[in-house]
Amino acid sequence: MRKLVLAVAGAAALGLGAAWAQEASQPLPDEHWSFDGIFGTYDRAELQRGFQVYTQVCAACHALEHLLYADLGGPNGLGYSEAEVKAIAAQAQVTDGPNDQGEMFQRPGRPSDPFARPFANDKAARAANNGALPPDLSLIVKAREGGPQYVYGVLTGYREPPPGVKMGQGMNYNLQFPGHQIAMPQPLRDDSVTYADGTKATLQQEAHDVVAFLTWASEPTMEPRKRTGVKVFLFLLVATVCAYVVKRRIWASVH
Amino acid sequence: MAAPVKQNKLIRWIDHRLPVFTLMEHELNEYPTPKNLNYWWNFGSLAGIMLVIMIFTGVFLAMAYTPQKDLAFDSVERIMREVNYGWLMRYIHMNGASFFFIVTYIHIFRGLYYGSYKTPRELLWMLGVVILLLMMATAFMGYVLPWGQMSYWGATVITNLFSAVPVVGNAIVTWLWGGFVVDNPTLNRFFALHYLLPFVIVGVVMLHLAALHQHGSNNPLGIDRKGPQDSIPFHPYYTIKDLFGLGVFLLFYAAFVFFWPNLLGDPANYIPANPLQTPPEIVPEWYFLPFYAILRSVPNKLLGVVMMFGSIFILFLLPWLDTSRVRSATFRPIYKWFFFVLIVDCVALGIVGAHRPEGIWVVIGRIATAYYYFHFLLMMPFVGWFERPRPLPTSISSAVLKGGGRLAGAGATMEKP
Ligand code: HEM
């Protein structure tokens, strides 16, 4: 009984502390994701669609600073072949140099290049966005309370402002965003993109796909992490049971 | 002392000149241990293992980490994405800090319940408190290294506390920062110290163990061992028991590392530090929340700082604040309940620390802070003085034979002070 009280108190300290530190102001959507749970994986088709949404819509304002084009290929990538990755990278123009004449020059992107950024610097980004800074998206899912649910909520949360609510200049009403006034104009609507794989591009579909892509972008190593985790866990379980059996036998003679 | 290992010629040659094998044999193999230790005694070895894990993963992280304010955040992301198994090292280290504190806090409460701080283990206990302080400094400075929003603003808030010191306060803060704001020099020195302090901890742990082996472990009955019938050799009995405990512990730890690696962290630390934008809420890591609550519960800044640090320093005085000669709370009907209330109090402080100091949280915070000090400064001396302890068993073996400490022996004797 005493032990139980102690265990419960310990768990409560930990759990409540963590949970209460993170009170969300707005209820989060309840989307289901392929990467949920300890066996969850990324759905490659979904990631590719999400990448299309990012490239055709979000990339106009948001960078993905921590990604290289090469990240799109390989076992932890989006399922593109090496040639496809090369072709995607080559669509970007990259400033390189200086060359032997001491001059900077433009060349097509290579897989080893980081993703092209929409703006040269933060000032340029603000100037183009009414003074607001579009944040880098490569960690956005990890950097917000609620993660993918929250980002999905923002993308699908645009509404007409309720009567009586005074909107700031250039602000848009959003159910999910704290304070409900967001500087980002509604980025996605039905048919904002035409999917290469023929999927019907509803707002919900686009939002779901791009959030899946951004979740991957925030942690491309999630799949090996969970896979390793299952193996480690099983190993520990067996080892612990063995240790318990041995312990019982060794201690059997102690009175 | 005919240790089997000494049959090997090389080992004999070395041992004759440098008696490391004799030492190991003596301190690990034969080291007599009370036979009645329960699973709460596992947490000491777990803390030691956590320290080793932190140093091991930390050294690998340091190989790829850059302590420069414009590069630190990106270098941690590179560890996560490009360094082979960098994500594993970082998640083990990051969650390791939390689990190190869980284990250490349980270890401390174990000591509190079974009176392990009482004579002749006062120095052993005080060395433990030194380790706790060093751990806190290390974890605080480590949290600054990824240079996220919480790193930066946490560092700013906590270092700023020293400005409460009269007269020289601001000079101290400038000296700590190496400038007039938290900036690159702060990050550099925190990295240097974060690398250094764990090795200082290793040193203090050695002293902690030396002090432990002088009189051996306390035990759930809190009575001294009366003879060989009360002891068993550490190996294999406690090596296997510790190993089993380690397995159970690692199952929990691995679940967090692999399946919920960011659950205990603050999402805001994935936003790069921005000195121009204060986050809506500045919250420390969970293991500091009770102390943060004490700090914010006191209306006066200087007094708040003093009471926050005092809440740990008070533990140094524990051997003398507790006037009872009975070690184990099992035999202390009144103290026992105060002990459980203290746990509730600490949990409450932790919850308060996670909330803005507004409304009901201020009230709970003040009551809980006052109670914390009441427990150590008033309850401990007085209860020890008037409480009538239950009779103690004559020896560990007699109690074990009768099925644990609850059935106290008839011919009770007070333990020797
Ligand atoms: C008492 C043992 C230790 C504790 C409690 C501790 C704690 C921490 C914490 C809380 C962090 C922040 C993790 C994060 O949020 O990302 C951290 C980061 C770091 N630690 Fe330690 N640490 C310990 C030992 C060491 C040692 C011995 C080294 C190096 C030899 C080290 C190197 C690092 C590095 C390079 C980082 C930055 C990378 C990162 O943030 O993941 N640590 N530490």
XYZ file of C-alpha atoms in Angstrom, chain B:
417
model
C 41.742 -13.546 1.120
C 41.997 -16.187 -1.579
C 40.292 -14.514 -4.438
C 39.835 -16.883 -7.361
C 40.952 -14.215 -9.825
C 44.369 -14.174 -8.225
C 45.240 -17.571 -9.630
C 46.063 -15.859 -12.904
C 49.772 -15.021 -12.999
C 49.442 -11.651 -14.666
C 46.721 -10.612 -12.276
C 48.867 -11.678 -9.351
C 51.797 -9.703 -10.736
C 49.718 -6.555 -11.079
C 47.906 -6.965 -7.801
C 51.179 -7.310 -5.923
C 52.229 -3.893 -7.199
C 48.869 -2.137 -7.506
C 46.170 -3.862 -5.457
C 43.239 -2.982 -7.704
C 42.002 -6.544 -7.819
C 42.104 -6.893 -4.059
C 40.209 -3.640 -3.840
C 37.559 -4.769 -6.319
C 37.261 -8.121 -4.616
C 36.861 -6.394 -1.280
C 34.448 -3.634 -2.298
C 32.288 -5.462 -4.819
C 32.492 -9.176 -4.282
C 32.757 -9.747 -0.549
C 31.391 -6.402 0.552
C 28.902 -7.482 3.220
C 25.427 -6.058 2.699
C 22.308 -6.302 4.850
C 20.218 -9.181 3.612
C 16.906 -7.335 3.844
C 17.332 -4.473 1.370
C 14.174 -3.835 -0.638
C 13.823 -2.497 -4.172
C 14.080 1.126 -3.058
C 17.779 0.336 -2.592
C 18.150 -0.153 -6.352
C 18.065 3.539 -7.106
C 21.598 4.294 -5.976
C 23.188 2.017 -8.521
C 20.708 3.270 -11.121
C 21.864 6.835 -10.486
C 25.463 5.743 -10.987
C 24.558 4.059 -14.254
C 22.696 7.174 -15.404
C 25.807 9.252 -14.732
C 27.853 6.933 -16.923
C 25.218 7.040 -19.682
C 25.145 10.854 -19.566
C 28.917 11.139 -19.835
C 29.098 8.586 -22.638
C 26.390 10.175 -24.788
C 27.548 13.680 -23.839
C 31.063 13.092 -25.122
C 29.682 11.896 -28.467
C 27.344 14.901 -28.687
C 30.241 17.234 -27.918
C 32.089 15.882 -30.965
C 29.432 17.321 -33.280
C 28.158 20.247 -31.234
C 29.277 23.859 -31.828
C 29.147 26.227 -28.837
C 28.633 29.379 -30.882
C 25.371 31.274 -30.708
C 24.729 31.399 -34.461
C 25.617 27.745 -34.980
C 24.572 25.937 -31.786
C 20.925 25.366 -32.702
C 21.782 24.215 -36.216
C 24.553 21.955 -34.965
C 22.073 20.147 -32.694
C 19.738 19.714 -35.681
C 22.649 18.365 -37.690
C 23.277 15.854 -34.914
C 19.614 14.842 -35.211
C 19.597 14.521 -38.994
C 23.054 13.899 -40.406
C 25.280 12.365 -37.735
C 24.945 8.583 -37.725
C 22.781 7.660 -34.744
C 23.040 11.272 -33.635
C 19.290 11.259 -32.920
C 19.856 8.302 -30.614
C 22.682 9.971 -28.692
C 20.723 13.173 -28.323
C 17.455 11.585 -27.242
C 19.261 9.351 -24.757
C 21.041 12.404 -23.335
C 17.985 14.652 -23.353
C 15.646 12.147 -21.699
C 18.555 10.873 -19.625
C 18.597 14.142 -17.724
C 14.945 13.601 -16.756
C 15.460 9.990 -15.775
C 18.623 10.832 -13.841
C 16.531 13.221 -11.760
C 13.662 10.747 -11.316
C 16.099 8.153 -10.032
C 17.946 10.622 -7.817
C 14.772 12.037 -6.306
C 13.521 8.548 -5.467
C 16.953 7.747 -4.019
C 16.732 10.830 -1.793
C 13.198 10.080 -0.591
C 14.332 6.547 0.183
C 17.007 8.044 2.421
C 14.441 10.320 3.998
C 12.056 7.489 4.807
C 14.568 5.041 6.199
C 16.635 7.645 8.045
C 19.786 6.955 6.056
C 21.094 10.422 6.948
C 21.424 9.582 10.631
C 24.600 8.704 12.465
C 27.035 7.383 11.315
C 26.021 8.347 7.761
C 25.836 12.153 8.022
C 28.725 12.816 5.656
C 27.482 10.215 3.220
C 24.162 12.074 3.107
C 25.790 15.495 2.806
C 27.946 14.318 -0.083
C 24.710 13.201 -1.716
C 23.279 16.704 -1.366
C 26.465 18.075 -2.974
C 25.906 15.695 -5.880
C 22.323 16.926 -6.221
C 23.488 20.549 -6.386
C 26.138 19.716 -8.979
C 23.586 17.782 -11.034
C 21.249 20.743 -11.008
C 23.970 23.102 -12.172
C 24.968 20.649 -14.890
C 21.438 20.108 -16.148
C 20.686 23.813 -16.112
C 23.736 24.625 -18.198
C 23.159 21.665 -20.524
C 19.657 22.897 -21.264
C 21.148 26.187 -22.474
C 23.369 24.476 -25.048
C 20.803 23.779 -27.822
C 20.171 27.557 -27.767
C 16.434 27.350 -28.292
C 13.941 29.867 -26.953
C 13.615 28.116 -23.582
C 17.395 27.701 -23.345
C 17.914 31.395 -23.816
C 15.078 32.707 -21.695
C 15.537 30.102 -18.972
C 19.190 31.098 -18.726
C 18.197 34.756 -18.600
C 15.610 34.294 -15.850
C 17.702 32.026 -13.650
C 20.984 33.916 -13.894
C 19.052 37.130 -13.271
C 18.130 35.769 -9.837
C 21.580 36.683 -8.624
C 20.777 40.344 -9.192
C 18.718 40.073 -6.000
C 21.925 39.929 -3.969
C 22.281 43.312 -2.261
C 24.910 45.756 -3.543
C 26.945 43.407 -5.766
C 23.976 41.637 -7.419
C 24.224 43.260 -10.817
C 27.982 42.885 -10.894
C 27.595 39.154 -10.230
C 25.116 38.783 -13.076
C 27.376 40.637 -15.515
C 30.244 38.443 -14.398
C 28.182 35.252 -14.894
C 27.060 36.339 -18.345
C 30.429 37.620 -19.483
C 28.630 40.669 -20.805
C 25.472 42.685 -20.340
C 23.063 40.110 -21.747
C 23.029 36.339 -22.164
C 25.146 36.011 -25.272
C 27.927 34.082 -26.935
C 30.337 34.296 -23.953
C 27.589 32.858 -21.744
C 27.085 29.937 -24.109
C 30.842 29.280 -24.299
C 31.354 29.146 -20.561
C 28.223 27.083 -19.995
C 29.516 24.529 -22.471
C 32.920 24.408 -20.782
C 31.292 23.964 -17.373
C 28.716 21.506 -18.652
C 31.579 19.350 -19.894
C 33.510 19.712 -16.648
C 30.922 19.301 -13.895
C 29.901 15.693 -14.623
C 33.483 14.671 -13.961
C 33.426 16.608 -10.707
C 30.274 14.625 -9.916
C 32.200 11.414 -10.592
C 34.731 12.530 -8.001
C 32.091 13.281 -5.389
C 30.360 9.964 -6.164
C 33.624 8.192 -5.317
C 33.703 9.965 -1.940
C 30.007 9.113 -1.519
C 30.841 5.436 -2.077
C 33.880 5.558 0.191
C 31.661 6.945 2.938
C 29.037 4.285 2.191
C 31.502 1.419 2.427
C 32.812 2.653 5.753
C 29.643 1.579 7.578
C 27.774 -0.243 4.854
C 24.218 0.246 3.684
C 21.399 1.183 5.967
C 18.381 -1.120 5.613
C 14.587 -1.012 5.792
C 14.607 -1.799 9.512
C 17.148 0.921 10.206
C 18.931 -1.222 12.803
C 22.626 -2.082 12.725
C 23.786 -5.464 11.578
C 24.572 -7.596 14.613
C 26.662 -10.277 12.957
C 27.355 -12.358 9.861
C 23.853 -13.875 9.964
C 22.466 -10.423 9.042
C 24.675 -9.952 5.974
C 25.128 -11.417 2.538
C 27.946 -10.688 0.087
C 27.129 -7.995 -2.471
C 27.934 -10.379 -5.286
C 25.957 -12.271 -6.524
C 22.947 -11.282 -4.430
C 22.792 -7.569 -5.060
C 24.509 -7.621 -8.424
C 21.656 -9.721 -9.803
C 19.015 -7.739 -7.968
C 20.447 -4.483 -9.301
C 20.620 -5.986 -12.772
C 16.964 -6.945 -12.683
C 16.083 -3.472 -11.424
C 18.163 -1.975 -14.203
C 16.180 -3.967 -16.761
C 12.858 -2.673 -15.456
C 14.206 0.876 -15.347
C 15.595 0.702 -18.884
C 12.196 -0.450 -20.178
C 10.665 2.837 -19.017
C 13.632 4.896 -20.148
C 13.724 3.255 -23.593
C 9.989 3.829 -24.056
C 10.573 7.563 -23.704
C 13.753 7.658 -25.800
C 12.269 5.734 -28.707
C 8.540 6.403 -28.594
C 7.950 9.718 -26.766
C 11.311 11.473 -26.926
C 9.901 14.992 -26.726
C 7.103 14.449 -24.222
C 9.101 15.753 -21.258
C 10.569 18.674 -23.190
C 9.159 22.058 -24.097
C 8.228 22.552 -27.784
C 9.485 26.132 -27.589
C 13.027 24.810 -27.415
C 12.703 23.802 -31.071
C 12.458 27.508 -31.906
C 15.907 29.106 -32.218
C 16.776 31.577 -29.452
C 15.495 35.061 -30.163
C 16.594 37.795 -27.724
C 13.954 40.147 -29.115
C 10.960 37.898 -28.481
C 10.038 36.714 -24.993
C 8.024 33.476 -25.106
C 4.531 33.739 -23.575
C 5.585 31.442 -20.762
C 9.052 30.701 -19.425
C 8.979 27.324 -17.686
C 11.984 25.318 -16.544
C 12.326 21.578 -17.082
C 9.972 19.543 -14.882
C 12.660 18.569 -12.400
C 13.122 22.208 -11.410
C 9.430 23.053 -11.103
C 9.087 22.626 -7.299
C 12.001 25.006 -6.731
C 10.644 27.439 -9.298
C 7.335 27.367 -7.416
C 9.057 28.257 -4.147
C 10.881 31.108 -5.864
C 7.692 32.570 -7.279
C 5.656 32.049 -4.118
C 7.697 34.505 -2.113
C 6.727 38.132 -2.779
C 10.218 39.468 -2.061
C 12.783 38.660 -4.754
C 15.810 38.260 -2.491
C 13.874 36.198 0.026
C 12.483 34.081 -2.818
C 15.968 33.291 -4.052
C 17.153 32.518 -0.537
C 14.195 30.221 0.119
C 14.630 28.457 -3.209
C 18.276 27.632 -2.568
C 17.507 27.128 1.117
C 15.081 24.335 0.252
C 18.080 22.255 -0.815
C 20.646 23.544 1.650
C 18.285 22.628 4.479
C 18.972 18.999 3.608
C 22.541 19.462 4.834
C 21.169 20.045 8.325
C 18.822 17.092 8.305
C 20.970 14.797 10.468
C 20.659 17.363 13.260
C 17.125 18.548 12.613
C 15.809 15.033 13.094
C 15.951 14.368 16.824
C 14.660 10.806 16.707
C 17.196 8.057 17.277
C 15.129 5.547 15.351
C 16.148 5.492 11.712
C 13.406 3.717 9.823
C 10.031 5.420 9.491
C 8.527 1.931 9.654
C 8.794 2.247 13.424
C 7.809 5.909 13.629
C 4.004 6.062 13.559
C 3.758 9.865 13.425
C 6.783 10.800 11.327
C 5.687 8.269 8.733
C 2.569 10.230 7.891
C 4.426 13.506 7.737
C 6.749 11.841 5.259
C 3.870 11.043 2.894
C 2.462 14.535 3.298
C 5.883 15.886 2.312
C 5.726 13.889 -0.916
C 2.294 15.314 -1.683
C 3.652 18.755 -0.854
C 6.556 18.396 -3.284
C 4.239 17.146 -6.035
C 1.942 20.091 -5.369
C 4.893 22.475 -5.628
C 5.799 20.883 -8.946
C 2.301 21.452 -10.296
C 2.251 25.031 -9.028
C 5.612 25.651 -10.716
C 4.078 24.770 -14.082
C 1.403 27.452 -13.746
C 1.444 31.185 -13.996
C 1.525 32.657 -10.489
C -2.091 33.796 -10.577
C -5.190 33.246 -8.483
C -5.420 29.938 -6.684
C -1.905 28.911 -7.727
C -0.379 31.685 -5.650
C -2.301 30.508 -2.592
C -1.399 26.845 -3.052
C 2.205 27.802 -3.767
C 2.516 29.796 -0.558
C 0.925 27.132 1.592
C 3.080 24.415 0.048
C 6.254 26.477 0.457
C 5.453 27.217 4.082
C 4.681 23.562 4.668
C 7.989 22.481 3.144
C 9.877 24.571 5.664
C 7.534 23.579 8.473
C 8.306 19.935 7.773
C 12.052 20.302 8.160
C 12.391 23.105 10.671
C 9.559 22.382 13.108
C 8.002 18.996 12.538
C 11.285 17.053 12.416
C 12.783 18.276 15.719
C 9.483 18.110 17.614
C 8.054 14.839 16.395
C 11.376 13.132 17.019
C 11.216 14.419 20.529
C 7.736 13.386 21.627
C 6.924 10.498 19.296
C 6.925 7.030 20.885
C 8.553 4.716 18.329
C 7.291 1.174 17.979
C 9.629 -1.464 19.447
C 12.526 -2.357 17.165
C 13.357 -5.960 16.245
C 16.422 -7.384 17.980
C 18.206 -8.122 14.752
C 17.752 -8.172 11.009
C 17.602 -11.976 10.883
C 15.008 -12.218 13.618
C 12.780 -9.730 11.809
C 13.322 -11.362 8.435
C 12.425 -14.765 9.882
C 9.236 -13.319 11.291
C 8.349 -11.840 7.957
C 9.519 -8.273 7.775
C 9.716 -5.263 9.982
C 6.036 -4.996 10.703
C 6.188 -7.752 13.298
C 8.550 -6.154 15.721
C 10.344 -8.465 18.116
C 9.274 -8.568 21.729
C 12.577 -7.835 23.382
C 12.939 -4.455 21.778
C 16.122 -2.518 22.188
C 16.857 0.958 21.022
C 19.599 0.978 18.465
C 22.964 2.349 19.439
C 23.294 6.008 18.457
